[in-house]
Amino acid sequence: MSAALTRIVSSRLFWPVVMLIALVAINVIAFPGFLTITVKDGHLFGSVIDILRNGAPTLIIAVGMTLVIATRGIDLSVGAVAAISGAVACSILLSSPDPGNPGTVAVAVGAALVIALVLGVWNGFLVSVIGIQPIIATLILMTAGRGMAMLITEGQILTVDSAPFKALGSGFLLGLPVAVLIGVVIFAVAALITRRTALGMLIESVGINPEASRQAGVRARGLLFTVYTFCAFSAGIAGLILTANQTAADANNTGLFIELDAILAVVIGGTSLAGGRYSLAGTLVGALVIQTLVTTVYTVGIPPIVTMVFKAAVVTAVCLLQSPATNAAFGRLRHRLTARTSKGIAAS
C-alpha cells in the first residue's frame, strides 16, 4: 500500500488534481447547487457545464502550447492569432449579403483557419530556419498581431448576426456545448497522433537534446514547423469560439492574456518549460484548474480588483507543491516514516 501511495503522490497529476478537488469543494460549500446539472430542451446546463464551455478555448490553445513547450519553445502570439482569426471571420460575414447562410459561415471559418495556419508557419520559420529564440519570434507576432486585427476591423468592434456562426460559441450538439465538443476533438486528435505514433517521442527527443536528436536523424526543423503551425491552428479555433460566443470581433480584447492562461495550464499539468517530457492529460487538468479558479472567484465573491492576485497565489501554490524541492522533502518524510515503522515491527 505504501508503494502504491508513493507512486500516486509522486505523480505529476497528483497536486493539480488535489487542487481541482479543493476548488470544487470550496464552490460546493459556497454554493450547494454547484454540481447540479439540469436538462432544458435537451441541453445540459449548470456550473460544471459552464466551466467546461468557458474553459474550452484555453484547453484548445493549451494543447498546442504543450507540444511547443515540449520542444523547448513557447508561443506568446496565440492571443493575437485568436484575435486575427475572429476578425477575419467577422469581416467576411459582414461583407456577405447573407451572413446567416451556412455556406458563408463555412467560408469565413475556413479563411480564418487558413490565416491562422499561415501565421503558425511564420512562427515556425522564424524559430527553425532563421534561428530566432522562440520567445522573441512569437513576441513579434504577439505585438504586431493586435495591430493586424485592428487593421482588419478598421478599429471597430464588428458585430455579426449569424446563427450558424454563433453556434460555435454558444450552441449545443447532442446536449453538450459545441465548444466543449470541439475541445474534446482537438484533445483526442492530439493525444492519438502524439501518443499512438512516434511523433510524441520525436517531439520529446528534440526538447530533451536537440543536438543529439539531429545526429540521430530526427528532422527537428520539420517538427518545429509542425508544432508551431498546430499551435496557431488551435489558437485560430479558440479565437472563432470566443468571437462566436460574443457575436462580435474585438481586436483589443479577444484572446487577451489567454496565452498566459494556456502556459499556466501546461505548467500546472506538470510539463516542464525546459522541454522534453509532456503530459496532455496534465494540461487538461491544468485548464480545468484555471477555469474552475476563475469560477471560484465569482462564486465566493472575491472582489474583481484582487482576482489576479488570488489566481497567482493558487497557481504559485500548485507549482511549489510540484517542485523538486517539495518532492525531495516528501521523499525524506516517507523514508523516515518507513524507518520508524520498521523499527517498531522489529521491536515488537
Coordinates of C-alpha atoms in Angstrom, one line a residue:
M1 CA 0.0 0.0 0.0
S2 CA 2.8 2.4 0.9
A3 CA 4.5 1.8 -2.5
A4 CA 1.2 2.5 -4.3
L5 CA 0.7 5.6 -2.3
T6 CA 4.2 6.7 -3.0
R7 CA 3.6 6.3 -6.8
I8 CA 0.3 8.3 -6.5
V9 CA 1.9 11.2 -4.6
S10 CA 4.9 11.3 -6.9
S11 CA 2.7 11.5 -10.0
R12 CA 2.8 14.8 -11.8
L13 CA -1.0 14.8 -11.8
F14 CA -1.4 14.4 -8.0
W15 CA -1.2 18.0 -6.8
P16 CA -3.2 19.5 -9.8
V17 CA -6.0 17.0 -9.1
V18 CA -5.9 17.8 -5.4
M19 CA -6.1 21.5 -6.2
L20 CA -9.0 20.9 -8.6
I21 CA -10.9 18.9 -6.0
A22 CA -10.2 21.6 -3.4
L23 CA -11.6 24.3 -5.7
V24 CA -14.7 22.2 -6.4
A25 CA -15.2 21.7 -2.6
I26 CA -14.9 25.4 -2.0
N27 CA -17.6 26.1 -4.6
V28 CA -19.9 23.4 -3.2
I29 CA -19.6 24.9 0.2
A30 CA -20.3 28.4 -1.1
F31 CA -23.0 27.3 -3.5
P32 CA -24.5 23.9 -2.6
G33 CA -26.0 23.5 -6.1
F34 CA -22.7 23.9 -7.8
L35 CA -22.6 20.3 -9.1
T36 CA -26.2 20.3 -10.1
I37 CA -26.7 19.7 -13.8
T38 CA -30.2 20.3 -15.3
V39 CA -31.6 19.4 -18.7
K40 CA -33.6 22.0 -20.6
D41 CA -34.8 21.5 -24.1
G42 CA -32.4 18.6 -24.4
H43 CA -29.4 20.7 -23.4
L44 CA -27.3 20.4 -20.3
F45 CA -26.9 23.4 -18.1
G46 CA -25.1 24.0 -14.8
S47 CA -22.0 25.5 -13.3
V48 CA -19.9 22.4 -14.3
I49 CA -21.1 22.8 -17.9
D50 CA -20.3 26.5 -17.8
I51 CA -16.7 25.7 -16.6
L52 CA -16.3 23.2 -19.5
R53 CA -17.7 25.6 -22.1
N54 CA -15.7 28.7 -20.9
G55 CA -12.5 26.6 -20.4
A56 CA -12.7 25.1 -23.9
P57 CA -10.7 27.9 -25.7
T58 CA -8.0 27.8 -23.0
L59 CA -7.8 24.0 -23.3
I60 CA -7.6 24.1 -27.1
I61 CA -4.7 26.6 -27.1
A62 CA -3.0 24.8 -24.2
V63 CA -2.9 21.5 -26.2
G64 CA -1.0 23.2 -28.9
M65 CA 1.1 25.1 -26.4
T66 CA 2.0 21.8 -24.7
L67 CA 3.7 20.5 -27.9
V68 CA 5.5 23.7 -28.4
I69 CA 6.8 23.8 -24.8
A70 CA 7.9 20.1 -25.2
T71 CA 10.3 21.3 -27.9
R72 CA 11.9 23.9 -25.5
G73 CA 9.8 26.6 -27.2
I74 CA 7.0 28.9 -26.3
D75 CA 4.3 30.8 -28.3
L76 CA 3.3 34.2 -26.9
S77 CA 1.3 35.0 -30.1
V78 CA -1.7 32.7 -29.6
G79 CA -3.9 35.5 -28.2
A80 CA -3.1 37.7 -31.2
V81 CA -3.7 34.9 -33.6
A82 CA -7.1 34.3 -31.9
A83 CA -8.0 38.0 -32.4
I84 CA -7.0 37.9 -36.0
S85 CA -9.0 34.7 -36.6
G86 CA -12.1 36.2 -35.2
A87 CA -11.6 39.5 -37.1
V88 CA -11.2 37.7 -40.4
A89 CA -14.3 35.6 -39.9
C90 CA -16.5 38.5 -38.8
S91 CA -15.2 40.8 -41.6
I92 CA -16.1 38.2 -44.2
L93 CA -19.6 37.6 -42.7
L94 CA -20.3 41.4 -42.6
S95 CA -19.3 41.8 -46.2
S96 CA -21.6 39.0 -47.2
P97 CA -25.3 39.7 -48.2
D98 CA -26.4 36.7 -46.2
P99 CA -24.2 36.2 -43.1
G100 CA -26.6 33.6 -41.8
N101 CA -26.0 31.2 -44.7
P102 CA -24.1 28.1 -43.6
G103 CA -22.0 28.2 -46.7
T104 CA -20.9 31.7 -46.0
V105 CA -20.1 30.8 -42.4
A106 CA -18.0 27.8 -43.7
V107 CA -16.1 30.1 -46.0
A108 CA -15.5 32.6 -43.2
V109 CA -14.3 29.9 -40.8
G110 CA -12.1 28.3 -43.4
A111 CA -10.5 31.6 -44.3
A112 CA -9.8 32.4 -40.7
L113 CA -8.2 29.0 -40.1
V114 CA -6.0 29.3 -43.2
I115 CA -4.7 32.7 -41.9
A116 CA -4.0 31.0 -38.6
L117 CA -2.1 28.3 -40.3
V118 CA 0.0 30.8 -42.3
L119 CA 0.8 32.7 -39.0
G120 CA 1.9 29.4 -37.5
V121 CA 4.2 28.6 -40.4
W122 CA 5.6 32.1 -40.0
N123 CA 6.4 31.4 -36.3
G124 CA 7.9 28.1 -37.3
F125 CA 10.1 29.7 -40.0
L126 CA 11.5 32.3 -37.6
V127 CA 12.3 29.6 -35.0
S128 CA 13.5 26.7 -37.1
V129 CA 15.0 28.4 -40.1
I130 CA 16.1 31.8 -39.0
G131 CA 17.1 30.5 -35.6
I132 CA 15.4 33.3 -33.5
Q133 CA 14.7 32.4 -29.9
P134 CA 11.0 31.3 -29.6
I135 CA 10.1 33.9 -27.1
I136 CA 11.3 36.7 -29.3
A137 CA 10.0 35.2 -32.6
T138 CA 6.5 34.8 -31.2
L139 CA 6.7 38.1 -29.3
I140 CA 7.0 39.8 -32.8
L141 CA 3.6 38.4 -33.8
M142 CA 2.1 39.0 -30.4
T143 CA 2.9 42.7 -30.8
A144 CA 2.1 43.0 -34.5
G145 CA -0.9 40.7 -34.4
R146 CA -3.2 43.0 -32.5
G147 CA -2.3 45.7 -35.0
M148 CA -3.2 43.4 -37.8
A149 CA -6.5 42.6 -36.2
M150 CA -7.2 46.3 -35.7
L151 CA -6.5 46.9 -39.5
I152 CA -8.9 44.1 -40.4
T153 CA -11.7 45.5 -38.2
E154 CA -10.7 49.1 -39.0
G155 CA -10.5 49.9 -35.3
Q156 CA -14.2 48.9 -34.8
I157 CA -16.0 46.2 -32.9
L158 CA -17.6 44.1 -35.7
T159 CA -20.9 42.7 -34.6
V160 CA -22.4 40.0 -36.6
D161 CA -25.9 38.4 -36.7
S162 CA -25.4 34.9 -37.8
A163 CA -27.0 31.9 -36.1
P164 CA -24.7 29.2 -37.6
F165 CA -21.6 31.2 -36.5
K166 CA -23.0 31.9 -33.1
A167 CA -23.5 28.2 -32.6
L168 CA -19.7 27.7 -32.5
G169 CA -19.5 29.6 -29.2
S170 CA -22.9 29.1 -27.5
G171 CA -24.6 26.4 -29.5
F172 CA -25.4 22.8 -28.4
L173 CA -24.9 19.4 -30.1
L174 CA -26.1 16.2 -28.6
G175 CA -26.9 18.1 -25.4
L176 CA -23.4 19.4 -24.9
P177 CA -22.0 22.8 -25.8
V178 CA -20.4 22.8 -29.3
A179 CA -17.3 24.5 -27.8
V180 CA -16.8 21.5 -25.4
L181 CA -17.1 19.0 -28.2
I182 CA -14.6 20.9 -30.3
G183 CA -12.2 20.9 -27.4
V184 CA -12.7 17.2 -26.9
V185 CA -12.0 16.5 -30.6
I186 CA -8.8 18.7 -30.6
F187 CA -7.5 17.0 -27.4
A188 CA -8.3 13.5 -28.6
V189 CA -6.7 14.0 -32.0
A190 CA -3.6 15.5 -30.5
A191 CA -3.4 12.6 -27.9
L192 CA -3.9 9.9 -30.6
I193 CA -1.4 11.3 -33.0
T194 CA 1.4 12.0 -30.5
R195 CA 0.9 9.0 -28.3
R196 CA -0.1 6.3 -30.8
T197 CA 2.7 7.2 -33.2
A198 CA 6.4 8.1 -32.9
L199 CA 5.6 11.8 -33.2
G200 CA 5.3 12.3 -29.5
M201 CA 8.6 10.6 -28.8
L202 CA 10.4 12.7 -31.5
I203 CA 9.0 15.9 -30.0
E204 CA 10.3 14.9 -26.6
S205 CA 13.7 14.0 -28.0
V206 CA 14.0 17.4 -29.6
G207 CA 13.1 19.0 -26.4
I208 CA 15.5 16.9 -24.3
N209 CA 18.5 17.2 -26.5
P210 CA 18.2 18.9 -29.9
E211 CA 21.8 18.2 -31.0
A212 CA 21.6 14.5 -30.1
S213 CA 18.3 14.3 -31.9
R214 CA 19.8 15.9 -35.0
Q215 CA 22.7 13.5 -35.0
A216 CA 20.2 10.6 -34.6
G217 CA 18.5 11.7 -37.8
V218 CA 15.5 13.4 -36.3
R219 CA 14.3 16.3 -38.6
A220 CA 13.9 18.9 -35.9
R221 CA 13.1 21.7 -38.4
G222 CA 10.1 19.9 -39.7
L223 CA 8.9 19.1 -36.1
L224 CA 9.2 22.7 -35.1
F225 CA 7.2 23.8 -38.2
T226 CA 4.5 21.2 -37.2
V227 CA 4.1 22.2 -33.6
Y228 CA 4.1 25.9 -34.2
T229 CA 1.6 25.5 -37.0
F230 CA -0.6 23.3 -34.9
C231 CA -0.5 25.7 -32.0
A232 CA -1.5 28.6 -34.2
F233 CA -4.3 26.5 -35.7
S234 CA -5.5 25.7 -32.2
A235 CA -5.4 29.5 -31.4
G236 CA -7.4 30.2 -34.6
I237 CA -10.1 27.7 -33.5
A238 CA -10.2 29.2 -30.0
G239 CA -10.5 32.7 -31.5
L240 CA -13.5 31.6 -33.5
I241 CA -15.2 30.2 -30.4
L242 CA -14.5 33.3 -28.4
T243 CA -15.7 35.6 -31.2
A244 CA -18.8 33.5 -31.9
N245 CA -19.7 33.5 -28.2
Q246 CA -19.7 37.3 -28.2
T247 CA -21.1 37.5 -31.8
A248 CA -18.5 40.3 -32.2
A249 CA -14.8 40.7 -33.2
D250 CA -13.0 42.9 -30.7
A251 CA -9.4 43.2 -31.8
N252 CA -8.3 44.6 -28.5
N253 CA -9.9 42.1 -26.1
T254 CA -10.4 38.8 -27.9
G255 CA -8.0 36.3 -26.5
L256 CA -6.3 39.0 -24.3
F257 CA -3.9 37.2 -21.9
I258 CA -5.1 33.8 -23.0
E259 CA -1.5 32.9 -23.8
L260 CA -0.7 33.2 -20.1
D261 CA -3.6 31.0 -19.1
A262 CA -2.5 28.4 -21.6
I263 CA 1.1 28.4 -20.4
L264 CA -0.1 28.2 -16.8
A265 CA -2.3 25.2 -17.7
V266 CA 0.6 23.5 -19.2
V267 CA 2.9 24.2 -16.3
I268 CA 0.3 23.2 -13.7
G269 CA -0.2 19.9 -15.6
G270 CA 3.4 19.0 -15.0
T271 CA 5.1 19.8 -18.3
S272 CA 8.5 21.5 -17.8
L273 CA 9.3 24.7 -19.6
A274 CA 12.8 23.2 -20.1
G275 CA 11.2 20.9 -22.7
G276 CA 11.2 17.1 -23.0
R277 CA 8.5 15.0 -21.4
Y278 CA 5.0 16.4 -21.6
S279 CA 1.5 15.4 -20.4
L280 CA -1.6 16.2 -22.3
A281 CA -3.7 14.8 -19.5
G282 CA -1.9 17.1 -17.1
T283 CA -2.7 20.0 -19.5
L284 CA -6.4 19.0 -19.4
V285 CA -6.4 19.1 -15.6
G286 CA -4.5 22.4 -15.6
A287 CA -7.0 24.0 -17.9
L288 CA -9.8 22.8 -15.6
V289 CA -8.0 24.2 -12.6
I290 CA -7.6 27.6 -14.3
Q291 CA -11.2 27.9 -15.3
T292 CA -12.5 26.5 -12.0
L293 CA -10.4 29.1 -10.2
V294 CA -12.0 31.9 -12.2
T295 CA -15.4 30.5 -11.4
T296 CA -14.5 30.2 -7.7
V297 CA -13.6 33.9 -7.7
Y298 CA -17.1 34.8 -8.7
T299 CA -18.8 32.2 -6.6
V300 CA -17.0 33.1 -3.3
G301 CA -17.4 36.8 -4.0
I302 CA -13.8 37.8 -4.2
P303 CA -13.5 41.5 -5.4
P304 CA -12.5 41.7 -9.1
I305 CA -9.7 44.0 -8.1
V306 CA -7.8 41.2 -6.4
T307 CA -8.8 38.4 -8.8
M308 CA -5.4 38.3 -10.4
V309 CA -3.6 38.2 -7.0
F310 CA -5.8 35.3 -5.9
K311 CA -5.2 33.5 -9.1
A312 CA -1.4 34.0 -8.9
A313 CA -1.4 32.7 -5.3
V314 CA -3.2 29.4 -6.2
V315 CA -1.0 28.8 -9.2
T316 CA 2.1 29.5 -7.2
A317 CA 1.0 27.0 -4.5
V318 CA 0.5 24.3 -7.1
C319 CA 3.8 25.0 -8.7
L320 CA 5.6 24.9 -5.3
L321 CA 4.0 21.6 -4.4
Q322 CA 5.2 20.2 -7.8
S323 CA 8.8 21.5 -7.3
P324 CA 11.7 19.1 -7.0
A325 CA 12.5 20.5 -3.5
T326 CA 9.0 19.6 -2.3
N327 CA 9.2 16.2 -3.9
A328 CA 12.5 15.6 -2.1
A329 CA 11.1 16.7 1.2
F330 CA 8.2 14.3 0.8
G331 CA 10.6 11.6 -0.1
R332 CA 12.6 12.2 3.1
L333 CA 9.4 12.2 5.1
R334 CA 8.3 8.9 3.6
H335 CA 11.8 7.4 4.3
R336 CA 11.6 8.5 8.0
L337 CA 8.1 7.1 8.4
T338 CA 9.2 3.8 6.8
A339 CA 12.2 3.6 9.1
R340 CA 10.1 4.2 12.2
T341 CA 7.6 1.6 11.1
S342 CA 10.4 -1.0 10.5
K343 CA 11.9 -0.3 13.9
G344 CA 8.5 -0.6 15.6
I345 CA 7.9 -4.0 13.9
A346 CA 11.4 -5.2 14.9
A347 CA 10.9 -4.1 18.5
S348 CA 7.7 -6.0 18.8

